[in-house]
mmCIF file of C-alpha atoms in Angstrom:
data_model
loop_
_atom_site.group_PDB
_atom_site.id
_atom_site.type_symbol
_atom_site.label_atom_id
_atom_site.label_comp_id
_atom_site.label_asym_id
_atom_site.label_seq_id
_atom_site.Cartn_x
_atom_site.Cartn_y
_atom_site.Cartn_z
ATOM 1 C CA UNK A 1 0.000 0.000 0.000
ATOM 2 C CA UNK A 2 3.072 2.369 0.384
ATOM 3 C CA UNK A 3 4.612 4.042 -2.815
ATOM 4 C CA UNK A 4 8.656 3.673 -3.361
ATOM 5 C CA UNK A 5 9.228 6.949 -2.226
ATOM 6 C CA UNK A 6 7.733 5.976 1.252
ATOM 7 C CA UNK A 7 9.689 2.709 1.484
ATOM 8 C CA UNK A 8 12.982 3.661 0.355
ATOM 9 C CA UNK A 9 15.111 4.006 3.674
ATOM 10 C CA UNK A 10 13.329 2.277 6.077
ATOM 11 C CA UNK A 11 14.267 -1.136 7.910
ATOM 12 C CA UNK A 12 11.370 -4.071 7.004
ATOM 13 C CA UNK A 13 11.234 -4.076 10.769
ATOM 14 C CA UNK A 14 9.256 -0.706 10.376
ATOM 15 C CA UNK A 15 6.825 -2.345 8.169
ATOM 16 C CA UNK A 16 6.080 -5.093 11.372
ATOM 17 C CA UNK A 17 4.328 -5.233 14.299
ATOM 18 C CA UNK A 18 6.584 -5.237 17.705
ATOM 19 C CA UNK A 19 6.290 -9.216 18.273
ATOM 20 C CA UNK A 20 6.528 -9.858 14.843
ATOM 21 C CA UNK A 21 9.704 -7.370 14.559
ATOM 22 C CA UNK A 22 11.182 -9.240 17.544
ATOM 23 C CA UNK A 23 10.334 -12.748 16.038
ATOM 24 C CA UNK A 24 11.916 -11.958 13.115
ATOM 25 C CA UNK A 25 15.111 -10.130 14.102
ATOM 26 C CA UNK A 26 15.848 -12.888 16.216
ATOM 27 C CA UNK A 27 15.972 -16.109 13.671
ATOM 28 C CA UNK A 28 17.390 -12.943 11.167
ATOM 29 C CA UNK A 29 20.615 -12.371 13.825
ATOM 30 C CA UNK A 30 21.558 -16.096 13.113
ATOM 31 C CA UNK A 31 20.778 -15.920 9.187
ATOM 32 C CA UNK A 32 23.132 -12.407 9.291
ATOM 33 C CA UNK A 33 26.031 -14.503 11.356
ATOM 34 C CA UNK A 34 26.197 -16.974 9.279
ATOM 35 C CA UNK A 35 25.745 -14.908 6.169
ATOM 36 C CA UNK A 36 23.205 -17.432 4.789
ATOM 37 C CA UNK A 37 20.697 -17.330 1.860
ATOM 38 C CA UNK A 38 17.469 -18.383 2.774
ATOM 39 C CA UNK A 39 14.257 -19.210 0.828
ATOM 40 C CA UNK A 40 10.548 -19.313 1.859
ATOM 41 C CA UNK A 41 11.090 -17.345 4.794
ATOM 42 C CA UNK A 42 7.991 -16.187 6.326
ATOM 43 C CA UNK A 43 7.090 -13.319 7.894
ATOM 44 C CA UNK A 44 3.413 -11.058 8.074
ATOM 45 C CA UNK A 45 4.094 -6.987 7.337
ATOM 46 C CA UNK A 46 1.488 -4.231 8.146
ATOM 47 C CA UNK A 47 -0.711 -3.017 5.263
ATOM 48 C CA UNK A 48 -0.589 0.509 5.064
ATOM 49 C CA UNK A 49 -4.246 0.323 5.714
ATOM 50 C CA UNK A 50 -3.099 -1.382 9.018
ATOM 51 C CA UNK A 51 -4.201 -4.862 7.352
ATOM 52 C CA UNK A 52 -1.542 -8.257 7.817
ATOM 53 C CA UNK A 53 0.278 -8.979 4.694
ATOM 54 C CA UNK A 54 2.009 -12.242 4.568
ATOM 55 C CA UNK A 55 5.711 -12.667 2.522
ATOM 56 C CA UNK A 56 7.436 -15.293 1.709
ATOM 57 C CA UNK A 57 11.101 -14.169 1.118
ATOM 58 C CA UNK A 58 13.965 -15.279 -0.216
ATOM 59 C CA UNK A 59 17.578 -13.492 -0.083
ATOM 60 C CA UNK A 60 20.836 -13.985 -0.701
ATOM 61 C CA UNK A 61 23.611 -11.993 0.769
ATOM 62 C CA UNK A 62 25.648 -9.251 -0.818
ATOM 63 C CA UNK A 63 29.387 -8.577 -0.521
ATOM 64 C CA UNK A 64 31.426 -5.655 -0.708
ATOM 65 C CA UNK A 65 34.872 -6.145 -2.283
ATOM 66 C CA UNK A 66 36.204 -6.765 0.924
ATOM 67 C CA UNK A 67 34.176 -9.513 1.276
ATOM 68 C CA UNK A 68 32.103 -7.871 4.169
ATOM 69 C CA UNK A 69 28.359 -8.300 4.578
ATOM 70 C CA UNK A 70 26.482 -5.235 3.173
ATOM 71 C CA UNK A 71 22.898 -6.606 2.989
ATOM 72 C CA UNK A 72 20.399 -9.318 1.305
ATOM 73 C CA UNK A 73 19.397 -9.039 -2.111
ATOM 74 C CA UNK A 74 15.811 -10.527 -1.986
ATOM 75 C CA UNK A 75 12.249 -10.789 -3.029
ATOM 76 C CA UNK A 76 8.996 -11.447 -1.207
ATOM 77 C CA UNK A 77 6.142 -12.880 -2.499
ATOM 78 C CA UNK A 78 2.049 -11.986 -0.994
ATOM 79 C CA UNK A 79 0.954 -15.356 0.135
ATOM 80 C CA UNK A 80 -1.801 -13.653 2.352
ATOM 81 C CA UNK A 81 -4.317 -15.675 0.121
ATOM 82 C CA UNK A 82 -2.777 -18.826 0.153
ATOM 83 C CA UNK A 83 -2.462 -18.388 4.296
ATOM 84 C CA UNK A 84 -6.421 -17.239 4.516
ATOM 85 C CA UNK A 85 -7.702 -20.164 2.434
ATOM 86 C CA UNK A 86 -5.140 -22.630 4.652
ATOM 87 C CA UNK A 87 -6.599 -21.299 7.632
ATOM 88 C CA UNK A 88 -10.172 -21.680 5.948
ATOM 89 C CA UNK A 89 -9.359 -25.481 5.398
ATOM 90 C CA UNK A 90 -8.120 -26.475 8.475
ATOM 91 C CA UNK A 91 -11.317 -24.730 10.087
ATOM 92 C CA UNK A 92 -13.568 -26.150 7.707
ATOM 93 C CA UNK A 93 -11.744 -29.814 8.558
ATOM 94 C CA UNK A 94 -12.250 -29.001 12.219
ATOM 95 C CA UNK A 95 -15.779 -28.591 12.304
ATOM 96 C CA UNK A 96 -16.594 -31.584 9.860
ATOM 97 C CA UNK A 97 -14.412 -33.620 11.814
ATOM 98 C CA UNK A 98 -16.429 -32.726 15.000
ATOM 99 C CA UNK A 99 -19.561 -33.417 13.201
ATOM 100 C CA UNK A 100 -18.368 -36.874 12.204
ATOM 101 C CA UNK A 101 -16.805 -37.718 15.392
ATOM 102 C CA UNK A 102 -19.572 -36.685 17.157
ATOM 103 C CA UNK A 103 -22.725 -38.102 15.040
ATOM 104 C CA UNK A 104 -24.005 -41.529 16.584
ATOM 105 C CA UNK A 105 -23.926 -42.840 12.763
ATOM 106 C CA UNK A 106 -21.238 -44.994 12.230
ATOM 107 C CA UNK A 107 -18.978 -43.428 9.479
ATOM 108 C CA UNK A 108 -15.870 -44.579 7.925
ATOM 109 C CA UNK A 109 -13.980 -43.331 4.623
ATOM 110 C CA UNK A 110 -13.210 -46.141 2.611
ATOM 111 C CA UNK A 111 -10.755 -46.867 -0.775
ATOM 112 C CA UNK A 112 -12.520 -48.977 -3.634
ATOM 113 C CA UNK A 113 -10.693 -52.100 -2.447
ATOM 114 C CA UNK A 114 -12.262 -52.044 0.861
ATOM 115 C CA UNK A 115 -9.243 -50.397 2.832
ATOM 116 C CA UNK A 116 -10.375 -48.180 5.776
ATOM 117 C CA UNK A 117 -9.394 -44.791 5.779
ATOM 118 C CA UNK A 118 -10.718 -43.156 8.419
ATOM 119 C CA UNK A 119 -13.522 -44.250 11.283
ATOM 120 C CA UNK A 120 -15.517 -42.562 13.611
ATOM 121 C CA UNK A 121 -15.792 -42.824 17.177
ATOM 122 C CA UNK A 122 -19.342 -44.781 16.951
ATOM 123 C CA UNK A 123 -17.603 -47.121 14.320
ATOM 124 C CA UNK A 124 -15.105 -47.490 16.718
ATOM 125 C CA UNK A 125 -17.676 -48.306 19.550
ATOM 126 C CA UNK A 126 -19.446 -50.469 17.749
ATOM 127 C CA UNK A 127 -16.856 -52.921 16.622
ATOM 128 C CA UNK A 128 -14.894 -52.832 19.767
ATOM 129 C CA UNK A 129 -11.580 -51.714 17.759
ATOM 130 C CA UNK A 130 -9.600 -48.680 18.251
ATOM 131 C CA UNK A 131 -9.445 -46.520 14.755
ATOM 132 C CA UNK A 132 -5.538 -47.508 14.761
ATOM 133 C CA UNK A 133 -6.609 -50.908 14.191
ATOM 134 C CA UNK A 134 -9.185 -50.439 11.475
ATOM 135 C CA UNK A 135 -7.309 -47.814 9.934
ATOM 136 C CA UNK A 136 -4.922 -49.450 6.948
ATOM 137 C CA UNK A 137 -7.369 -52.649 7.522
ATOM 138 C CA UNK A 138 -10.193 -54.338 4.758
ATOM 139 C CA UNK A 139 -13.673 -53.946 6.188
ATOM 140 C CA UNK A 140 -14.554 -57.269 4.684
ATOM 141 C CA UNK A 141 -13.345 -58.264 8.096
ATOM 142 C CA UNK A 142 -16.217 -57.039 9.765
ATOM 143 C CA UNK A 143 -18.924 -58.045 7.250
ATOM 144 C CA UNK A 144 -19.460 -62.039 6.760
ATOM 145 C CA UNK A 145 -17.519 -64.201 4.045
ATOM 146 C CA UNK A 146 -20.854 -64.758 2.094
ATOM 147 C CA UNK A 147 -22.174 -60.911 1.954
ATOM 148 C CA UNK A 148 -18.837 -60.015 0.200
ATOM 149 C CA UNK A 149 -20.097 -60.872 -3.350
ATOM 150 C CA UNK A 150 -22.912 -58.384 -2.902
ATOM 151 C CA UNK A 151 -21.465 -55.799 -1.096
ATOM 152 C CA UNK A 152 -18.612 -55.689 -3.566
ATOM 153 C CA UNK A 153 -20.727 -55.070 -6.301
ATOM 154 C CA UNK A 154 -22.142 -52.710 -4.984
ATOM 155 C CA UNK A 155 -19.530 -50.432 -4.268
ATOM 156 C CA UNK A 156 -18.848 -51.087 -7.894
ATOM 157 C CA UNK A 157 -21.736 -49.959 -9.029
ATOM 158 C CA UNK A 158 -20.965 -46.765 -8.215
ATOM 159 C CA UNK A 159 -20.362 -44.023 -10.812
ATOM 160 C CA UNK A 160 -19.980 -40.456 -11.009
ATOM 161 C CA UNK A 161 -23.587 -40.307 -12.646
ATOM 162 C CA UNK A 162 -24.767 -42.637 -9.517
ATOM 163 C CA UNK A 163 -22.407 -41.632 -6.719
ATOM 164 C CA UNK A 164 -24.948 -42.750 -3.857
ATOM 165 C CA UNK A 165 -25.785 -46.220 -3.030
ATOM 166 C CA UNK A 166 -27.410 -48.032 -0.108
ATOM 167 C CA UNK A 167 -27.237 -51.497 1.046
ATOM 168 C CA UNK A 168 -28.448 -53.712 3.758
ATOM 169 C CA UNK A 169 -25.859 -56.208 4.727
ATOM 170 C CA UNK A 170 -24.456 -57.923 7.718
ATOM 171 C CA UNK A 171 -21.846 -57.374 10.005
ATOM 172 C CA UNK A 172 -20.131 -58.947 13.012
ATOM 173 C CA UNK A 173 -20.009 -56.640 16.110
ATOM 174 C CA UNK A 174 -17.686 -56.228 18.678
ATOM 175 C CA UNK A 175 -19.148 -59.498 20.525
ATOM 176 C CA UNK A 176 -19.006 -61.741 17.380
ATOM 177 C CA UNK A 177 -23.099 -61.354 16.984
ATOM 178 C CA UNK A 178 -23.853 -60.977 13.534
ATOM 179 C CA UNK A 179 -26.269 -58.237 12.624
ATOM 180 C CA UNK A 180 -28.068 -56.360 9.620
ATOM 181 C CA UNK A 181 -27.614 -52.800 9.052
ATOM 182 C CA UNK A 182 -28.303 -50.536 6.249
ATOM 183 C CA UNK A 183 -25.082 -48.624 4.430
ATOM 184 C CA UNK A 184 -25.579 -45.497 2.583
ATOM 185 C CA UNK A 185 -22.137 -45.501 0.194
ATOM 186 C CA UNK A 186 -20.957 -42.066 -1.788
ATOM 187 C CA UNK A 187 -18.624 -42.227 -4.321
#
């Protein structure tokens, strides 16, 4: 938001807020010692507006003919976007994992050869496993030998003009009863 003429002169510790200014002249004291280039350094800078701007720099020192440090050479790229929508994903994965985690449904994410990805708490319940030992695991080993056929082909049947399927099938709970339950598959 500043013109040249306004930045010309001043330290990029101007452009900071005090804790970030301290943050950053701290790990910047060891990167000055040791005269090192660095890349993908990050660091947030005040908008003129007052507004967070978020740089990722890269520099590379620069040597009088004595060989003496005289500065960095660098640029900085605005990733302030890219750091909004990042913190906009990991929200948005918080609160649907809460939702799952939370729901009494049993859920579970699933590849198309049967390998568990990810389980809820209820799933977890249910079966009397922890998710570290579903997790990585077929589900086939919850669901008797001779539903297999049929629940295979179901999952199969799924396309991205049909992505939703549902299924009654039978499974074996956490005290080896086996019992019918009704699946609701999406692609």
């Amino acid at each position: 938001g500043y013109t040249p003429e306004e930045i010309v002169g001043t330290s990029v510790f101007d452009l900071m807020s005090p804790e970030e200014s301290k943050r950053i002249r701290t790990l910047f004291t060891e990167i000055t010692r040791t005269h090192a280039t660095f890349e993908a350094f990050e660091n947030t800078v005040l908008h003129k507006n007052g507004s967070d701007v978020v740089l990722e720099t890269n520099g590379v020192p620069v040597f009088d003919e004595k060989g003496e440090l005289i500065g960095y050479r660098g640029i900085d790229r605005d990733i302030t976007q890219r750091k909004n929508a990042e913190k906009a994903l990991r929200l948005s994965e918080a609160l649907y994992r809460a939702i799952a985690e939370d729901s009494p449904a049993l859920i579970c994410r699933f590849t198309p050869d049967c390998e568990i990805l990810y389980v809820n708490n209820s799933y977890c319940e249910y079966f009397g496993k922890r998710s570290e030992e579903l997790i990585g695991t077929s589900f086939l080993a919850l669901v008797p030998e001779q539903e297999h056929a049929t629940l295979l082909a179901n999952i199969r049947s799924l396309t991205m003009e049909s992505p939703t399927t549902s299924i009654e099938h039978r499974v074996i709970d956490s005290n080896g009863n086996v019992r019918w339950q009704r699946w609701t598959d999406h692609a």
